[in-house]
mmCIF file of C-alpha atoms in Angstrom:
data_model
loop_
_atom_site.group_PDB
_atom_site.id
_atom_site.type_symbol
_atom_site.label_atom_id
_atom_site.label_comp_id
_atom_site.label_asym_id
_atom_site.label_seq_id
_atom_site.Cartn_x
_atom_site.Cartn_y
_atom_site.Cartn_z
ATOM 1 C CA MET R 1 -28.803 23.148 37.354
ATOM 2 C CA SER R 2 -27.740 20.593 34.670
ATOM 3 C CA THR R 3 -30.922 19.693 31.821
ATOM 4 C CA MET R 4 -31.747 17.150 29.266
ATOM 5 C CA ARG R 5 -33.679 16.075 26.245
ATOM 6 C CA ALA R 6 -37.159 14.561 27.264
ATOM 7 C CA VAL R 7 -40.188 14.510 25.774
ATOM 8 C CA LEU R 8 -43.274 17.100 26.956
ATOM 9 C CA ILE R 9 -46.412 17.639 26.845
ATOM 10 C CA LYS R 10 -47.337 20.785 26.205
ATOM 11 C CA ASP R 11 -49.733 22.494 28.698
ATOM 12 C CA ASP R 12 -48.679 19.265 30.875
ATOM 13 C CA GLU R 13 -51.957 17.632 29.422
ATOM 14 C CA GLY R 14 -53.811 17.078 26.154
ATOM 15 C CA PRO R 15 -53.556 15.047 22.815
ATOM 16 C CA ILE R 16 -50.961 13.857 20.294
ATOM 17 C CA GLU R 17 -50.073 16.945 18.723
ATOM 18 C CA ASN R 18 -49.083 17.646 22.154
ATOM 19 C CA LEU R 19 -46.377 16.125 22.596
ATOM 20 C CA TYR R 20 -42.751 17.446 21.702
ATOM 21 C CA ILE R 21 -39.170 16.985 22.540
ATOM 22 C CA GLY R 22 -37.248 19.718 24.406
ATOM 23 C CA GLU R 23 -35.108 20.682 27.392
ATOM 24 C CA THR R 24 -35.828 19.908 31.132
ATOM 25 C CA GLU R 25 -34.336 19.205 35.201
ATOM 26 C CA LYS R 26 -31.942 15.733 34.237
ATOM 27 C CA PRO R 27 -32.380 13.825 37.066
ATOM 28 C CA VAL R 28 -29.654 13.960 40.358
ATOM 29 C CA PRO R 29 -29.892 9.713 41.301
ATOM 30 C CA MET R 30 -30.961 9.723 45.228
ATOM 31 C CA GLU R 31 -29.877 7.077 47.777
ATOM 32 C CA ASP R 32 -29.802 3.515 46.364
ATOM 33 C CA GLN R 33 -30.211 4.524 42.822
ATOM 34 C CA VAL R 34 -28.590 4.518 39.689
ATOM 35 C CA LEU R 35 -28.575 7.332 36.470
ATOM 36 C CA VAL R 36 -28.969 5.627 33.363
ATOM 37 C CA LYS R 37 -28.091 7.376 30.051
ATOM 38 C CA VAL R 38 -31.295 5.617 28.148
ATOM 39 C CA VAL R 39 -30.883 4.658 24.871
ATOM 40 C CA ALA R 40 -34.897 2.600 24.373
ATOM 41 C CA PHE R 41 -37.964 3.313 25.570
ATOM 42 C CA GLY R 42 -41.113 1.440 25.225
ATOM 43 C CA LEU R 43 -44.632 2.476 24.540
ATOM 44 C CA ASN R 44 -47.940 0.903 26.843
ATOM 45 C CA ARG R 45 -51.404 2.293 26.811
ATOM 46 C CA MET R 46 -51.023 3.918 30.100
ATOM 47 C CA ASP R 47 -48.444 6.256 28.770
ATOM 48 C CA LEU R 48 -51.259 6.989 26.250
ATOM 49 C CA LEU R 49 -53.847 7.534 29.347
ATOM 50 C CA GLN R 50 -51.472 10.097 31.176
ATOM 51 C CA ARG R 51 -50.808 11.855 28.668
ATOM 52 C CA GLU R 52 -54.456 12.378 28.634
ATOM 53 C CA ARG R 53 -53.898 13.730 32.662
ATOM 54 C CA LYS R 54 -56.170 10.070 33.336
ATOM 55 C CA TYR R 55 -53.744 7.874 34.883
ATOM 56 C CA PRO R 56 -51.107 9.991 36.987
ATOM 57 C CA PRO R 57 -48.015 8.991 37.522
ATOM 58 C CA PRO R 58 -47.564 7.323 41.168
ATOM 59 C CA PRO R 59 -46.499 9.776 44.392
ATOM 60 C CA GLY R 60 -43.178 10.949 44.333
ATOM 61 C CA THR R 61 -42.285 9.719 40.742
ATOM 62 C CA SER R 62 -41.216 11.967 37.513
ATOM 63 C CA THR R 63 -44.349 13.326 35.423
ATOM 64 C CA ILE R 64 -41.782 12.287 32.613
ATOM 65 C CA LEU R 65 -44.320 9.635 30.642
ATOM 66 C CA GLY R 66 -42.568 6.478 30.114
ATOM 67 C CA VAL R 67 -41.820 2.823 32.573
ATOM 68 C CA GLU R 68 -39.484 0.807 31.104
ATOM 69 C CA PHE R 69 -36.165 1.507 29.153
ATOM 70 C CA SER R 70 -33.607 0.192 27.828
ATOM 71 C CA GLY R 71 -29.680 2.119 28.609
ATOM 72 C CA ARG R 72 -26.482 2.479 30.613
ATOM 73 C CA VAL R 73 -25.208 2.899 33.416
ATOM 74 C CA GLU R 74 -24.027 6.505 33.731
ATOM 75 C CA TYR R 75 -23.257 7.125 38.017
ATOM 76 C CA LEU R 76 -23.996 5.873 40.676
ATOM 77 C CA GLY R 77 -25.731 7.326 43.629
ATOM 78 C CA PRO R 78 -25.012 6.411 47.195
ATOM 79 C CA GLY R 79 -25.276 3.391 48.651
ATOM 80 C CA VAL R 80 -25.996 1.631 44.936
ATOM 81 C CA THR R 81 -23.674 -1.762 45.564
ATOM 82 C CA LYS R 82 -25.566 -4.099 42.624
ATOM 83 C CA TRP R 83 -23.504 -1.800 39.441
ATOM 84 C CA SER R 84 -20.896 -0.343 37.835
ATOM 85 C CA THR R 85 -20.691 2.367 35.671
ATOM 86 C CA GLY R 86 -20.778 1.402 32.572
ATOM 87 C CA ASP R 87 -23.468 -1.322 32.891
ATOM 88 C CA GLU R 88 -26.335 -2.237 30.032
ATOM 89 C CA VAL R 89 -29.165 -2.311 32.004
ATOM 90 C CA PHE R 90 -33.318 -2.121 31.637
ATOM 91 C CA GLY R 91 -35.395 -1.748 33.550
ATOM 92 C CA LEU R 92 -38.651 -0.941 35.523
ATOM 93 C CA SER R 93 -39.355 3.214 36.565
ATOM 94 C CA GLY R 94 -42.804 4.620 37.726
ATOM 95 C CA GLY R 95 -42.023 7.387 35.386
ATOM 96 C CA GLY R 96 -38.736 9.349 33.101
ATOM 97 C CA ALA R 97 -38.534 6.572 30.581
ATOM 98 C CA TYR R 98 -38.714 9.152 27.771
ATOM 99 C CA ALA R 99 -35.564 11.358 27.887
ATOM 100 C CA GLU R 100 -32.409 11.284 27.865
ATOM 101 C CA TYR R 101 -31.375 9.898 31.510
ATOM 102 C CA ILE R 102 -33.630 9.039 34.650
ATOM 103 C CA ALA R 103 -33.129 8.015 37.358
ATOM 104 C CA ALA R 104 -33.345 4.000 39.079
ATOM 105 C CA HIS R 105 -33.751 1.389 42.026
ATOM 106 C CA GLN R 106 -30.461 -0.770 41.976
ATOM 107 C CA ASP R 107 -33.335 -3.609 42.556
ATOM 108 C CA LEU R 108 -35.149 -2.019 40.018
ATOM 109 C CA LEU R 109 -32.329 -2.863 37.064
ATOM 110 C CA ILE R 110 -31.627 -6.542 35.201
ATOM 111 C CA ARG R 111 -29.139 -7.063 33.886
ATOM 112 C CA LYS R 112 -28.769 -7.412 29.533
ATOM 113 C CA PRO R 113 -27.578 -10.252 28.234
ATOM 114 C CA PRO R 114 -25.453 -9.220 25.402
ATOM 115 C CA HIS R 115 -27.736 -11.209 22.278
ATOM 116 C CA LEU R 116 -30.697 -8.593 23.121
ATOM 117 C CA SER R 117 -31.176 -5.324 21.264
ATOM 118 C CA TRP R 118 -31.261 -2.091 23.189
ATOM 119 C CA GLU R 119 -35.379 -1.731 21.822
ATOM 120 C CA GLU R 120 -35.759 -5.325 22.384
ATOM 121 C CA ALA R 121 -34.545 -5.200 26.396
ATOM 122 C CA ALA R 122 -36.544 -2.247 26.456
ATOM 123 C CA GLY R 123 -39.931 -4.409 25.846
ATOM 124 C CA ILE R 124 -39.118 -6.731 28.228
ATOM 125 C CA PRO R 125 -39.682 -5.433 31.554
ATOM 126 C CA GLU R 126 -43.190 -4.171 31.873
ATOM 127 C CA ASN R 127 -44.970 -6.804 30.000
ATOM 128 C CA PHE R 128 -43.011 -9.142 31.163
ATOM 129 C CA ILE R 129 -43.221 -8.774 35.533
ATOM 130 C CA THR R 130 -46.802 -8.117 34.586
ATOM 131 C CA ALA R 131 -46.910 -11.471 33.196
ATOM 132 C CA GLN R 132 -45.529 -13.436 36.307
ATOM 133 C CA GLN R 133 -47.726 -10.806 38.158
ATOM 134 C CA ALA R 134 -50.214 -12.491 36.638
ATOM 135 C CA VAL R 135 -49.694 -15.994 35.657
ATOM 136 C CA ILE R 136 -47.543 -17.220 38.418
ATOM 137 C CA LEU R 137 -48.230 -14.936 41.870
ATOM 138 C CA TYR R 138 -52.021 -14.638 41.475
ATOM 139 C CA GLY R 139 -53.227 -16.858 38.718
ATOM 140 C CA GLU R 140 -51.373 -19.617 40.533
ATOM 141 C CA LEU R 141 -50.558 -21.028 36.894
ATOM 142 C CA LYS R 142 -50.098 -25.308 37.584
ATOM 143 C CA ARG R 143 -48.990 -27.598 34.709
ATOM 144 C CA GLY R 144 -51.968 -28.239 33.489
ATOM 145 C CA ASP R 145 -54.222 -25.804 33.412
ATOM 146 C CA ASP R 146 -56.269 -24.024 30.771
ATOM 147 C CA VAL R 147 -56.519 -20.533 30.348
ATOM 148 C CA LEU R 148 -57.982 -17.411 28.549
ATOM 149 C CA VAL R 149 -55.638 -14.031 27.779
ATOM 150 C CA HIS R 150 -57.264 -10.624 26.056
ATOM 151 C CA ALA R 151 -55.434 -8.460 24.034
ATOM 152 C CA GLY R 152 -53.553 -11.009 22.902
ATOM 153 C CA ALA R 153 -51.435 -9.273 20.704
ATOM 154 C CA SER R 154 -50.689 -6.769 23.302
ATOM 155 C CA GLY R 155 -46.497 -7.029 23.785
ATOM 156 C CA VAL R 156 -48.205 -7.840 27.701
ATOM 157 C CA GLY R 157 -50.486 -10.356 26.537
ATOM 158 C CA ILE R 158 -48.011 -12.499 24.833
ATOM 159 C CA ALA R 159 -45.756 -12.270 27.467
ATOM 160 C CA VAL R 160 -49.124 -13.809 29.236
ATOM 161 C CA ILE R 161 -49.850 -16.847 26.702
ATOM 162 C CA GLN R 162 -45.632 -17.416 25.743
ATOM 163 C CA MET R 163 -45.265 -17.931 29.992
ATOM 164 C CA ALA R 164 -48.591 -19.904 29.983
ATOM 165 C CA ARG R 165 -47.361 -22.203 27.583
ATOM 166 C CA SER R 166 -43.735 -22.096 28.740
ATOM 167 C CA LEU R 167 -44.462 -23.322 32.763
ATOM 168 C CA GLY R 168 -47.313 -26.309 31.136
ATOM 169 C CA ALA R 169 -50.386 -25.354 30.565
ATOM 170 C CA ARG R 170 -52.814 -27.084 28.489
ATOM 171 C CA SER R 171 -54.278 -24.471 26.724
ATOM 172 C CA VAL R 172 -54.289 -21.036 25.808
ATOM 173 C CA THR R 173 -56.961 -19.076 24.243
ATOM 174 C CA ALA R 174 -56.096 -16.120 23.291
ATOM 175 C CA THR R 175 -58.992 -12.764 22.341
ATOM 176 C CA ALA R 176 -57.850 -10.010 19.852
ATOM 177 C CA SER R 177 -59.192 -8.272 17.237
ATOM 178 C CA THR R 178 -58.485 -8.952 13.906
ATOM 179 C CA LYS R 179 -57.344 -12.262 11.227
ATOM 180 C CA GLU R 180 -53.825 -11.133 10.681
ATOM 181 C CA LYS R 181 -53.261 -10.448 14.914
ATOM 182 C CA LEU R 182 -55.206 -14.148 15.722
ATOM 183 C CA ASP R 183 -52.924 -15.846 12.684
ATOM 184 C CA PHE R 184 -49.864 -14.655 14.468
ATOM 185 C CA LEU R 185 -50.565 -15.884 18.291
ATOM 186 C CA LEU R 186 -51.224 -18.916 17.170
ATOM 187 C CA SER R 187 -47.804 -19.084 13.960
ATOM 188 C CA ILE R 188 -45.540 -17.811 17.038
ATOM 189 C CA PRO R 189 -44.043 -20.796 19.184
ATOM 190 C CA ASN R 190 -44.623 -21.338 22.564
ATOM 191 C CA GLY R 191 -48.385 -18.950 21.251
ATOM 192 C CA ALA R 192 -51.955 -19.188 21.363
ATOM 193 C CA THR R 193 -53.599 -23.229 21.178
ATOM 194 C CA GLU R 194 -57.038 -21.184 20.442
ATOM 195 C CA VAL R 195 -58.351 -18.255 19.093
ATOM 196 C CA ALA R 196 -61.394 -16.061 18.978
ATOM 197 C CA ASN R 197 -62.400 -12.652 17.452
ATOM 198 C CA TYR R 198 -63.991 -11.103 20.783
ATOM 199 C CA LYS R 199 -65.777 -8.180 18.207
ATOM 200 C CA THR R 200 -67.186 -10.623 16.231
ATOM 201 C CA GLU R 201 -66.853 -14.005 18.027
ATOM 202 C CA ASP R 202 -68.370 -15.773 21.007
ATOM 203 C CA PHE R 203 -65.267 -16.413 23.263
ATOM 204 C CA SER R 204 -66.894 -18.599 26.133
ATOM 205 C CA LYS R 205 -67.420 -21.165 23.338
ATOM 206 C CA THR R 206 -64.408 -20.827 22.138
ATOM 207 C CA VAL R 207 -63.452 -21.791 25.665
ATOM 208 C CA LYS R 208 -65.593 -23.957 26.296
ATOM 209 C CA ASN R 209 -64.622 -26.609 22.694
ATOM 210 C CA ALA R 210 -61.266 -26.030 23.265
ATOM 211 C CA THR R 211 -61.445 -27.457 27.114
ATOM 212 C CA GLY R 212 -64.731 -30.474 26.248
ATOM 213 C CA GLY R 213 -66.808 -27.892 28.649
ATOM 214 C CA LYS R 214 -64.836 -27.257 31.560
ATOM 215 C CA GLY R 215 -63.445 -23.741 30.603
ATOM 216 C CA VAL R 216 -60.380 -22.015 31.688
ATOM 217 C CA ASP R 217 -58.578 -22.452 35.518
ATOM 218 C CA VAL R 218 -57.190 -18.699 34.828
ATOM 219 C CA VAL R 219 -58.238 -16.008 33.135
ATOM 220 C CA VAL R 220 -55.724 -12.892 32.503
ATOM 221 C CA ASP R 221 -58.184 -9.404 31.159
ATOM 222 C CA PHE R 222 -57.330 -6.074 29.933
ATOM 223 C CA VAL R 223 -60.723 -5.053 28.874
ATOM 224 C CA GLY R 224 -62.908 -5.316 31.604
ATOM 225 C CA ARG R 225 -66.127 -4.160 31.592
ATOM 226 C CA THR R 226 -67.344 -5.866 27.747
ATOM 227 C CA HIS R 227 -65.684 -8.882 28.628
ATOM 228 C CA TRP R 228 -67.188 -9.534 32.503
ATOM 229 C CA GLU R 229 -70.196 -11.678 31.549
ATOM 230 C CA LYS R 230 -68.334 -14.066 29.514
ATOM 231 C CA ASN R 231 -64.716 -13.972 31.500
ATOM 232 C CA ILE R 232 -67.153 -15.060 34.464
ATOM 233 C CA GLU R 233 -69.344 -17.965 31.876
ATOM 234 C CA SER R 234 -65.793 -19.330 30.690
ATOM 235 C CA LEU R 235 -64.229 -19.675 34.283
ATOM 236 C CA ALA R 236 -64.105 -22.957 35.781
ATOM 237 C CA VAL R 237 -64.810 -24.475 39.088
ATOM 238 C CA ASP R 238 -62.037 -22.593 41.681
ATOM 239 C CA GLY R 239 -61.191 -20.653 39.115
ATOM 240 C CA ARG R 240 -59.342 -17.698 39.125
ATOM 241 C CA MET R 241 -59.637 -14.448 37.073
ATOM 242 C CA ILE R 242 -56.736 -11.506 36.669
ATOM 243 C CA ILE R 243 -57.473 -7.540 35.659
ATOM 244 C CA LEU R 244 -55.334 -5.944 35.390
ATOM 245 C CA ALA R 245 -56.924 -3.149 33.088
ATOM 246 C CA ILE R 246 -60.355 -2.012 32.332
ATOM 247 C CA LEU R 247 -60.098 -0.574 28.688
ATOM 248 C CA SER R 248 -64.003 -0.690 27.974
ATOM 249 C CA GLY R 249 -65.133 0.780 31.873
ATOM 250 C CA SER R 250 -65.093 -0.363 35.055
ATOM 251 C CA VAL R 251 -68.747 -0.446 35.485
ATOM 252 C CA VAL R 252 -70.477 -3.677 34.870
ATOM 253 C CA PRO R 253 -74.531 -2.354 34.967
ATOM 254 C CA THR R 254 -75.747 -5.765 36.343
ATOM 255 C CA VAL R 255 -73.869 -8.378 37.931
ATOM 256 C CA ASP R 256 -75.431 -12.070 38.645
ATOM 257 C CA LEU R 257 -73.379 -13.283 42.117
ATOM 258 C CA GLY R 258 -73.895 -16.717 41.560
ATOM 259 C CA PRO R 259 -72.186 -18.073 39.074
ATOM 260 C CA ILE R 260 -69.133 -17.129 41.395
ATOM 261 C CA LEU R 261 -70.538 -18.778 44.314
ATOM 262 C CA ARG R 262 -71.524 -21.526 42.978
ATOM 263 C CA LYS R 263 -68.184 -22.048 40.290
ATOM 264 C CA HIS R 264 -66.180 -20.856 44.360
ATOM 265 C CA LEU R 265 -64.263 -18.367 41.834
ATOM 266 C CA LYS R 266 -61.394 -16.078 42.493
ATOM 267 C CA ILE R 267 -61.526 -12.621 41.506
ATOM 268 C CA GLN R 268 -57.556 -10.001 42.059
ATOM 269 C CA GLY R 269 -57.521 -7.213 40.381
ATOM 270 C CA SER R 270 -54.065 -5.767 40.183
ATOM 271 C CA THR R 271 -51.623 -3.348 38.452
ATOM 272 C CA LEU R 272 -47.714 -3.180 38.502
ATOM 273 C CA ARG R 273 -46.698 0.957 38.844
ATOM 274 C CA SER R 274 -48.994 2.092 41.828
ATOM 275 C CA ARG R 275 -47.086 -0.778 43.914
ATOM 276 C CA SER R 276 -44.506 -0.287 46.420
ATOM 277 C CA LEU R 277 -41.126 -0.545 46.302
ATOM 278 C CA GLU R 278 -40.556 -4.023 47.277
ATOM 279 C CA TYR R 279 -43.781 -5.605 45.920
ATOM 280 C CA GLN R 280 -41.956 -4.500 42.463
ATOM 281 C CA SER R 281 -39.100 -5.354 43.490
ATOM 282 C CA ASN R 282 -39.513 -8.560 44.567
ATOM 283 C CA LEU R 283 -41.299 -9.785 41.361
ATOM 284 C CA ILE R 284 -38.478 -8.746 39.686
ATOM 285 C CA ASN R 285 -35.580 -10.634 41.474
ATOM 286 C CA SER R 286 -38.385 -13.686 42.566
ATOM 287 C CA ALA R 287 -36.390 -17.263 40.598
ATOM 288 C CA PRO R 288 -39.382 -17.757 38.657
ATOM 289 C CA PHE R 289 -38.623 -14.476 37.114
ATOM 290 C CA GLN R 290 -34.957 -14.323 36.688
ATOM 291 C CA GLU R 291 -35.270 -18.179 34.940
ATOM 292 C CA VAL R 292 -38.384 -16.814 32.067
ATOM 293 C CA VAL R 293 -35.762 -14.274 31.373
ATOM 294 C CA SER R 294 -33.091 -16.001 30.462
ATOM 295 C CA LYS R 295 -34.109 -17.868 28.300
ATOM 296 C CA ILE R 296 -35.974 -13.932 26.051
ATOM 297 C CA THR R 297 -34.439 -13.474 22.880
ATOM 298 C CA GLY R 298 -35.738 -11.691 20.479
ATOM 299 C CA ARG R 299 -38.118 -12.764 17.111
ATOM 300 C CA GLU R 300 -35.429 -14.804 15.375
ATOM 301 C CA GLY R 301 -33.841 -16.528 18.606
ATOM 302 C CA ASP R 302 -34.727 -20.611 19.976
ATOM 303 C CA GLY R 303 -36.132 -19.151 23.486
ATOM 304 C CA GLN R 304 -38.707 -20.208 24.499
ATOM 305 C CA ALA R 305 -39.980 -16.599 25.404
ATOM 306 C CA ARG R 306 -39.530 -13.857 22.315
ATOM 307 C CA ILE R 307 -40.085 -10.555 22.474
ATOM 308 C CA TYR R 308 -41.712 -8.870 19.365
ATOM 309 C CA ILE R 309 -41.027 -5.494 17.928
ATOM 310 C CA HIS R 310 -43.365 -4.271 16.495
ATOM 311 C CA LYS R 311 -42.038 -1.389 15.595
ATOM 312 C CA VAL R 312 -39.265 1.455 16.281
ATOM 313 C CA PHE R 313 -38.938 5.028 16.123
ATOM 314 C CA PRO R 314 -37.022 7.285 16.686
ATOM 315 C CA TRP R 315 -37.994 9.539 19.826
ATOM 316 C CA THR R 316 -38.095 12.454 16.632
ATOM 317 C CA GLU R 317 -41.698 10.456 15.912
ATOM 318 C CA ILE R 318 -43.098 9.951 19.679
ATOM 319 C CA GLN R 319 -46.538 11.271 18.203
ATOM 320 C CA LYS R 320 -45.718 8.725 15.372
ATOM 321 C CA ALA R 321 -45.236 6.008 17.671
ATOM 322 C CA HIS R 322 -48.265 7.480 20.327
ATOM 323 C CA LYS R 323 -50.885 6.853 17.105
ATOM 324 C CA GLU R 324 -49.890 4.101 16.595
ATOM 325 C CA MET R 325 -50.734 2.441 19.204
ATOM 326 C CA SER R 326 -53.903 3.955 19.296
ATOM 327 C CA GLU R 327 -55.622 2.933 16.080
ATOM 328 C CA ASN R 328 -54.559 -0.198 17.997
ATOM 329 C CA LYS R 329 -52.308 -1.292 15.259
ATOM 330 C CA ASN R 330 -49.046 -3.053 17.065
ATOM 331 C CA ILE R 331 -48.724 -6.501 17.135
ATOM 332 C CA GLY R 332 -46.297 -6.825 20.286
ATOM 333 C CA LYS R 333 -44.243 -4.015 21.335
ATOM 334 C CA ILE R 334 -43.612 -0.317 19.858
ATOM 335 C CA VAL R 335 -40.514 0.516 20.953
ATOM 336 C CA CYS R 336 -38.097 4.096 20.493
ATOM 337 C CA ARG R 337 -35.054 5.291 20.392
ATOM 338 C CA ILE R 338 -33.437 7.977 21.421
ATOM 339 C CA SER R 339 -31.053 9.635 18.762
#
C-alpha cells in the first residue's frame, strides 16, 4: 500500500489541537478520475465544522478535510480524456484536499492560468462556484438589480459581491462585523457600494436608504436565524433570498409568513458539497462561470474579479490556520501550501 502525508484528526474529531500531519493511504484514481499532487488548498468554514463532526462529508468521499485545491496532474485513471500528466489545475472535491495527493474527477478540474499563483488558484473553486450558484442560478440576477450580501468579507462573500457588480447590479450592500472589513469591501474594485455593521446597525435600514425604499432584489445569506426577520424586511417585491449556511442557527422561533405572500418572495436553500457530480460539473463548465474564471486575477491584477488572499500558512501550521478562521480574523481567503 502506497502512503502519503495528510492533515489528520486525532480521535477523528475534536478541537483545533487534534489536527496533525500523519501518514495515510494514498488514493488511487477510479474511472474518470485523475491523481493530483496538491500544491495548495483553501480553508472553508465547513472544514471547522467537519473537524467537530458537525458537517460529515458526503457518502463515498474522502474523510480527509478540504474541498478545494491546486496542483499538478500526476496520473490518469481509466477513461480520462480531458487532462494529461503534468497539467496544472485547480478544482473542487467532496473531501481530501488537505493532503499531498487527491483523486479528483476530471469534470471538476479547471486549468490554472499562468498569471495565478498556486495559492490564488486554490482559493477560487469553492468561493466562485458557490457565488455562481447563488447569484446566477438561484438569484437570477439581472442588470440593475439591488443585492444584499452577508458575511461580506469572507472568501465567498467577496466573490458574490464582485460577481454581482460585474453582472450589472445597481447596488450591492454588504454586512460584516468590523470597520476594517467594511472599509476593505468599499475599497476594492467592483466592491460593495454600501456597507453595514450587523452588530451595531440595522442593515435593513441601510438597504432601504440605498434603494430609495424599494428593497433589494437578491439576498445572499450565510447567517440564518439572527438575520431572518431583517432579511425579509430588506427584500423588494418579487425578491429572491438564497440561504447558503446557517451560522447563527437554523431555528427561527416565530415567523410571519405574511410578507412572503405579500411580496411574492422566493426563498431557496442550497449547499454545494452535497450536490451531485452532474450538478457541480454543470456549474463549473457553464459559459457564465468559465467567463468569470477567465477574468479572475490576483489582488494586484486588473481583472473584473480578483481573488483576495488573507494569509498563506505552511500546512505544518494548520492549527494556526484553523484558529485564524475560527476567530473570524480573515478578510478574504485563508490558504495552506504543502511543503
